[in-house]
């Protein structure tokens, strides 16, 4: 019993010493989306369009190891221009709340700057399904982020990532036109308090 009690005390002491070195930072993130829609039919053509995202973010870092996690709750708006054969151009706009959760690895260059790389899932929930086009967005979607960036002065962060959609994100109401998936580049800035 005495050995068990000692082991528990040592484990708690180690856990609290790791947590004392851990850093939790809250901030605000925003950026630019460049969306690319791909479709399962050849009767459609799409072009890249710009959008944006903005919202709160949190970052948890273990500075000894360089590993960490960041999570955000962002308002995201993406759009694409779609050309349907014999129907002309239509603009599709997706408005959603996205929840990216990324595992990070940071390499400190100096006390002024560090590089980081990240990857993780992103969960999206559509908040507006109205479109000018004959298109229906799925209620939710899952995608993956893969990217990197630089952290300056432990407060300002700039990053670039590619967001890869899993499965279809929407479909035309006319079934012969098929469904589509959106991928996109994201360029962003964040400020941590």
mmCIF file of C-alpha atoms in Angstrom:
data_model
loop_
_atom_site.group_PDB
_atom_site.id
_atom_site.type_symbol
_atom_site.label_atom_id
_atom_site.label_comp_id
_atom_site.label_asym_id
_atom_site.label_seq_id
_atom_site.Cartn_x
_atom_site.Cartn_y
_atom_site.Cartn_z
ATOM 1 C CA UNK A 1 0.000 0.000 0.000
ATOM 2 C CA UNK A 2 2.846 2.359 0.838
ATOM 3 C CA UNK A 3 4.498 1.673 -2.550
ATOM 4 C CA UNK A 4 1.218 2.320 -4.355
ATOM 5 C CA UNK A 5 0.739 5.610 -2.494
ATOM 6 C CA UNK A 6 4.329 6.664 -3.345
ATOM 7 C CA UNK A 7 3.818 5.776 -7.011
ATOM 8 C CA UNK A 8 0.617 7.837 -7.160
ATOM 9 C CA UNK A 9 2.378 10.842 -5.529
ATOM 10 C CA UNK A 10 5.287 10.599 -8.001
ATOM 11 C CA UNK A 11 2.892 10.284 -10.970
ATOM 12 C CA UNK A 12 0.916 13.342 -9.823
ATOM 13 C CA UNK A 13 4.122 15.337 -9.310
ATOM 14 C CA UNK A 14 5.296 14.469 -12.839
ATOM 15 C CA UNK A 15 1.906 15.320 -14.293
ATOM 16 C CA UNK A 16 1.831 18.726 -12.583
ATOM 17 C CA UNK A 17 5.429 19.469 -13.604
ATOM 18 C CA UNK A 18 4.526 18.804 -17.266
ATOM 19 C CA UNK A 19 1.382 20.937 -16.941
ATOM 20 C CA UNK A 20 3.411 23.767 -15.404
ATOM 21 C CA UNK A 21 5.475 23.893 -18.610
ATOM 22 C CA UNK A 22 2.444 23.590 -20.897
ATOM 23 C CA UNK A 23 1.163 26.772 -22.521
ATOM 24 C CA UNK A 24 -2.445 27.579 -23.271
ATOM 25 C CA UNK A 25 -3.106 30.624 -25.473
ATOM 26 C CA UNK A 26 -6.361 32.088 -26.771
ATOM 27 C CA UNK A 27 -6.595 34.214 -29.871
ATOM 28 C CA UNK A 28 -8.392 35.308 -33.017
ATOM 29 C CA UNK A 29 -7.839 33.801 -36.460
ATOM 30 C CA UNK A 30 -8.856 34.931 -39.924
ATOM 31 C CA UNK A 31 -7.863 34.438 -43.516
ATOM 32 C CA UNK A 32 -8.559 33.838 -47.160
ATOM 33 C CA UNK A 33 -9.989 30.708 -48.842
ATOM 34 C CA UNK A 34 -9.346 29.836 -52.478
ATOM 35 C CA UNK A 35 -11.875 27.127 -53.305
ATOM 36 C CA UNK A 36 -11.686 24.518 -56.040
ATOM 37 C CA UNK A 37 -14.789 22.484 -56.802
ATOM 38 C CA UNK A 38 -14.510 19.118 -58.516
ATOM 39 C CA UNK A 39 -17.470 17.213 -59.918
ATOM 40 C CA UNK A 40 -18.189 13.601 -60.821
ATOM 41 C CA UNK A 41 -19.557 14.562 -64.267
ATOM 42 C CA UNK A 42 -17.925 16.154 -67.313
ATOM 43 C CA UNK A 43 -20.907 18.413 -68.021
ATOM 44 C CA UNK A 44 -19.670 20.863 -65.374
ATOM 45 C CA UNK A 45 -16.770 23.279 -65.211
ATOM 46 C CA UNK A 46 -15.761 25.349 -62.194
ATOM 47 C CA UNK A 47 -13.325 28.131 -61.465
ATOM 48 C CA UNK A 48 -11.527 29.059 -58.249
ATOM 49 C CA UNK A 49 -13.138 31.708 -56.117
ATOM 50 C CA UNK A 50 -12.012 33.572 -53.037
ATOM 51 C CA UNK A 51 -13.737 33.411 -49.667
ATOM 52 C CA UNK A 52 -12.831 34.086 -46.053
ATOM 53 C CA UNK A 53 -12.873 32.694 -42.509
ATOM 54 C CA UNK A 54 -12.728 34.317 -39.060
ATOM 55 C CA UNK A 55 -13.228 33.332 -35.423
ATOM 56 C CA UNK A 56 -11.726 32.418 -32.042
ATOM 57 C CA UNK A 57 -8.864 29.946 -31.655
ATOM 58 C CA UNK A 58 -6.976 28.222 -28.860
ATOM 59 C CA UNK A 59 -3.496 26.685 -28.851
ATOM 60 C CA UNK A 60 -2.071 24.218 -26.327
ATOM 61 C CA UNK A 61 1.698 23.648 -26.502
ATOM 62 C CA UNK A 62 4.218 21.472 -24.662
ATOM 63 C CA UNK A 63 7.369 23.563 -25.227
ATOM 64 C CA UNK A 64 9.846 20.838 -24.248
ATOM 65 C CA UNK A 65 8.676 18.410 -26.900
ATOM 66 C CA UNK A 66 7.524 20.880 -29.581
ATOM 67 C CA UNK A 67 4.144 19.166 -29.874
ATOM 68 C CA UNK A 68 0.839 20.899 -29.462
ATOM 69 C CA UNK A 69 -2.785 21.090 -30.517
ATOM 70 C CA UNK A 70 -4.801 23.981 -31.875
ATOM 71 C CA UNK A 71 -8.554 24.194 -32.277
ATOM 72 C CA UNK A 72 -10.824 26.895 -33.661
ATOM 73 C CA UNK A 73 -14.490 27.722 -34.184
ATOM 74 C CA UNK A 74 -14.595 29.716 -37.419
ATOM 75 C CA UNK A 75 -17.240 31.257 -39.661
ATOM 76 C CA UNK A 76 -16.226 30.147 -43.168
ATOM 77 C CA UNK A 77 -17.570 31.354 -46.511
ATOM 78 C CA UNK A 78 -16.486 29.705 -49.773
ATOM 79 C CA UNK A 79 -17.758 30.189 -53.280
ATOM 80 C CA UNK A 80 -17.175 28.872 -56.772
ATOM 81 C CA UNK A 81 -18.463 29.750 -60.208
ATOM 82 C CA UNK A 82 -19.891 26.706 -61.981
ATOM 83 C CA UNK A 83 -20.560 26.478 -65.696
ATOM 84 C CA UNK A 84 -23.183 23.916 -66.611
ATOM 85 C CA UNK A 85 -23.397 22.845 -70.248
ATOM 86 C CA UNK A 86 -26.367 24.553 -71.940
ATOM 87 C CA UNK A 87 -27.322 26.362 -68.692
ATOM 88 C CA UNK A 88 -24.625 29.019 -68.271
ATOM 89 C CA UNK A 89 -22.674 30.161 -65.225
ATOM 90 C CA UNK A 90 -23.967 29.954 -61.678
ATOM 91 C CA UNK A 91 -22.318 30.971 -58.402
ATOM 92 C CA UNK A 92 -22.349 28.513 -55.493
ATOM 93 C CA UNK A 93 -21.713 29.965 -52.011
ATOM 94 C CA UNK A 94 -21.203 27.824 -48.926
ATOM 95 C CA UNK A 95 -21.538 29.430 -45.477
ATOM 96 C CA UNK A 96 -20.566 27.223 -42.581
ATOM 97 C CA UNK A 97 -19.132 26.963 -39.091
ATOM 98 C CA UNK A 98 -15.901 24.965 -39.238
ATOM 99 C CA UNK A 99 -14.094 23.298 -36.351
ATOM 100 C CA UNK A 100 -10.479 22.491 -37.312
ATOM 101 C CA UNK A 101 -8.496 20.478 -34.733
ATOM 102 C CA UNK A 102 -4.826 20.208 -35.664
ATOM 103 C CA UNK A 103 -1.821 18.445 -34.198
ATOM 104 C CA UNK A 104 1.186 20.804 -34.378
ATOM 105 C CA UNK A 105 4.942 20.328 -34.329
ATOM 106 C CA UNK A 106 6.999 23.465 -33.678
ATOM 107 C CA UNK A 107 10.681 24.057 -34.396
ATOM 108 C CA UNK A 108 12.043 27.070 -32.510
ATOM 109 C CA UNK A 109 14.437 29.161 -34.584
ATOM 110 C CA UNK A 110 15.025 31.794 -31.894
ATOM 111 C CA UNK A 111 13.097 33.639 -29.215
ATOM 112 C CA UNK A 112 11.661 35.803 -32.001
ATOM 113 C CA UNK A 113 10.391 33.191 -34.488
ATOM 114 C CA UNK A 114 9.524 29.534 -34.879
ATOM 115 C CA UNK A 115 8.278 27.307 -37.695
ATOM 116 C CA UNK A 116 5.397 24.900 -37.232
ATOM 117 C CA UNK A 117 3.709 22.186 -39.245
ATOM 118 C CA UNK A 118 0.194 20.892 -38.658
ATOM 119 C CA UNK A 119 -2.348 18.331 -39.773
ATOM 120 C CA UNK A 120 -5.766 17.300 -38.564
ATOM 121 C CA UNK A 121 -9.465 16.895 -39.214
ATOM 122 C CA UNK A 122 -11.921 19.708 -39.845
ATOM 123 C CA UNK A 123 -15.653 19.421 -39.219
ATOM 124 C CA UNK A 124 -18.012 21.749 -41.117
ATOM 125 C CA UNK A 125 -21.677 22.556 -40.408
ATOM 126 C CA UNK A 126 -23.630 24.531 -43.012
ATOM 127 C CA UNK A 127 -25.556 27.532 -41.688
ATOM 128 C CA UNK A 128 -27.071 28.816 -44.948
ATOM 129 C CA UNK A 129 -28.309 26.556 -47.726
ATOM 130 C CA UNK A 130 -29.657 29.261 -50.061
ATOM 131 C CA UNK A 131 -28.030 29.465 -53.498
ATOM 132 C CA UNK A 132 -28.883 31.002 -56.807
ATOM 133 C CA UNK A 133 -28.017 27.697 -58.434
ATOM 134 C CA UNK A 134 -30.013 24.484 -58.473
ATOM 135 C CA UNK A 135 -27.621 23.099 -55.830
ATOM 136 C CA UNK A 136 -28.040 21.561 -52.356
ATOM 137 C CA UNK A 137 -25.227 21.601 -49.776
ATOM 138 C CA UNK A 138 -24.897 18.705 -47.352
ATOM 139 C CA UNK A 139 -25.721 19.655 -43.757
ATOM 140 C CA UNK A 140 -22.217 18.749 -42.570
ATOM 141 C CA UNK A 141 -18.880 17.640 -43.981
ATOM 142 C CA UNK A 142 -15.498 16.351 -42.903
ATOM 143 C CA UNK A 143 -12.175 17.374 -44.379
ATOM 144 C CA UNK A 144 -8.481 17.334 -43.486
ATOM 145 C CA UNK A 145 -5.951 20.148 -43.109
ATOM 146 C CA UNK A 146 -2.277 19.912 -43.967
ATOM 147 C CA UNK A 147 0.013 22.929 -43.726
ATOM 148 C CA UNK A 148 2.645 25.005 -42.016
ATOM 149 C CA UNK A 149 3.468 28.474 -40.864
ATOM 150 C CA UNK A 150 5.591 30.789 -38.798
ATOM 151 C CA UNK A 151 5.024 32.142 -35.280
ATOM 152 C CA UNK A 152 6.499 35.572 -34.515
ATOM 153 C CA UNK A 153 7.113 36.963 -31.015
ATOM 154 C CA UNK A 154 4.949 34.163 -29.567
ATOM 155 C CA UNK A 155 1.793 36.107 -30.525
ATOM 156 C CA UNK A 156 1.477 36.584 -34.292
ATOM 157 C CA UNK A 157 1.024 33.546 -36.522
ATOM 158 C CA UNK A 158 0.913 33.289 -40.330
ATOM 159 C CA UNK A 159 0.052 30.019 -42.056
ATOM 160 C CA UNK A 160 -0.786 28.315 -45.347
ATOM 161 C CA UNK A 161 -2.664 25.045 -45.596
ATOM 162 C CA UNK A 162 -4.544 22.852 -48.019
ATOM 163 C CA UNK A 163 -7.981 21.600 -47.005
ATOM 164 C CA UNK A 164 -8.993 18.260 -48.570
ATOM 165 C CA UNK A 165 -12.693 17.386 -48.560
ATOM 166 C CA UNK A 166 -13.790 13.805 -47.851
ATOM 167 C CA UNK A 167 -16.870 12.728 -49.760
ATOM 168 C CA UNK A 168 -19.348 14.976 -51.518
ATOM 169 C CA UNK A 169 -20.128 18.426 -50.116
ATOM 170 C CA UNK A 170 -23.234 18.951 -52.209
ATOM 171 C CA UNK A 171 -25.200 17.938 -55.274
ATOM 172 C CA UNK A 172 -27.365 19.375 -58.017
ATOM 173 C CA UNK A 173 -31.086 18.834 -57.613
ATOM 174 C CA UNK A 174 -31.148 17.499 -61.175
ATOM 175 C CA UNK A 175 -29.534 14.120 -60.523
ATOM 176 C CA UNK A 176 -28.047 13.792 -64.031
ATOM 177 C CA UNK A 177 -25.688 16.711 -63.233
ATOM 178 C CA UNK A 178 -24.178 14.835 -60.290
ATOM 179 C CA UNK A 179 -22.438 15.925 -57.102
ATOM 180 C CA UNK A 180 -19.291 17.820 -56.172
ATOM 181 C CA UNK A 181 -16.566 18.186 -53.600
ATOM 182 C CA UNK A 182 -14.712 21.309 -52.506
ATOM 183 C CA UNK A 183 -11.025 21.518 -51.690
ATOM 184 C CA UNK A 184 -9.224 24.733 -50.966
ATOM 185 C CA UNK A 185 -6.108 26.633 -50.092
ATOM 186 C CA UNK A 186 -6.236 28.734 -46.937
ATOM 187 C CA UNK A 187 -3.916 31.614 -46.095
ATOM 188 C CA UNK A 188 -4.353 32.944 -42.593
ATOM 189 C CA UNK A 189 -3.218 35.110 -39.730
ATOM 190 C CA UNK A 190 -3.837 34.617 -36.029
ATOM 191 C CA UNK A 191 -3.064 36.722 -32.995
ATOM 192 C CA UNK A 192 -2.719 35.016 -29.607
ATOM 193 C CA UNK A 193 -3.165 37.092 -26.459
#
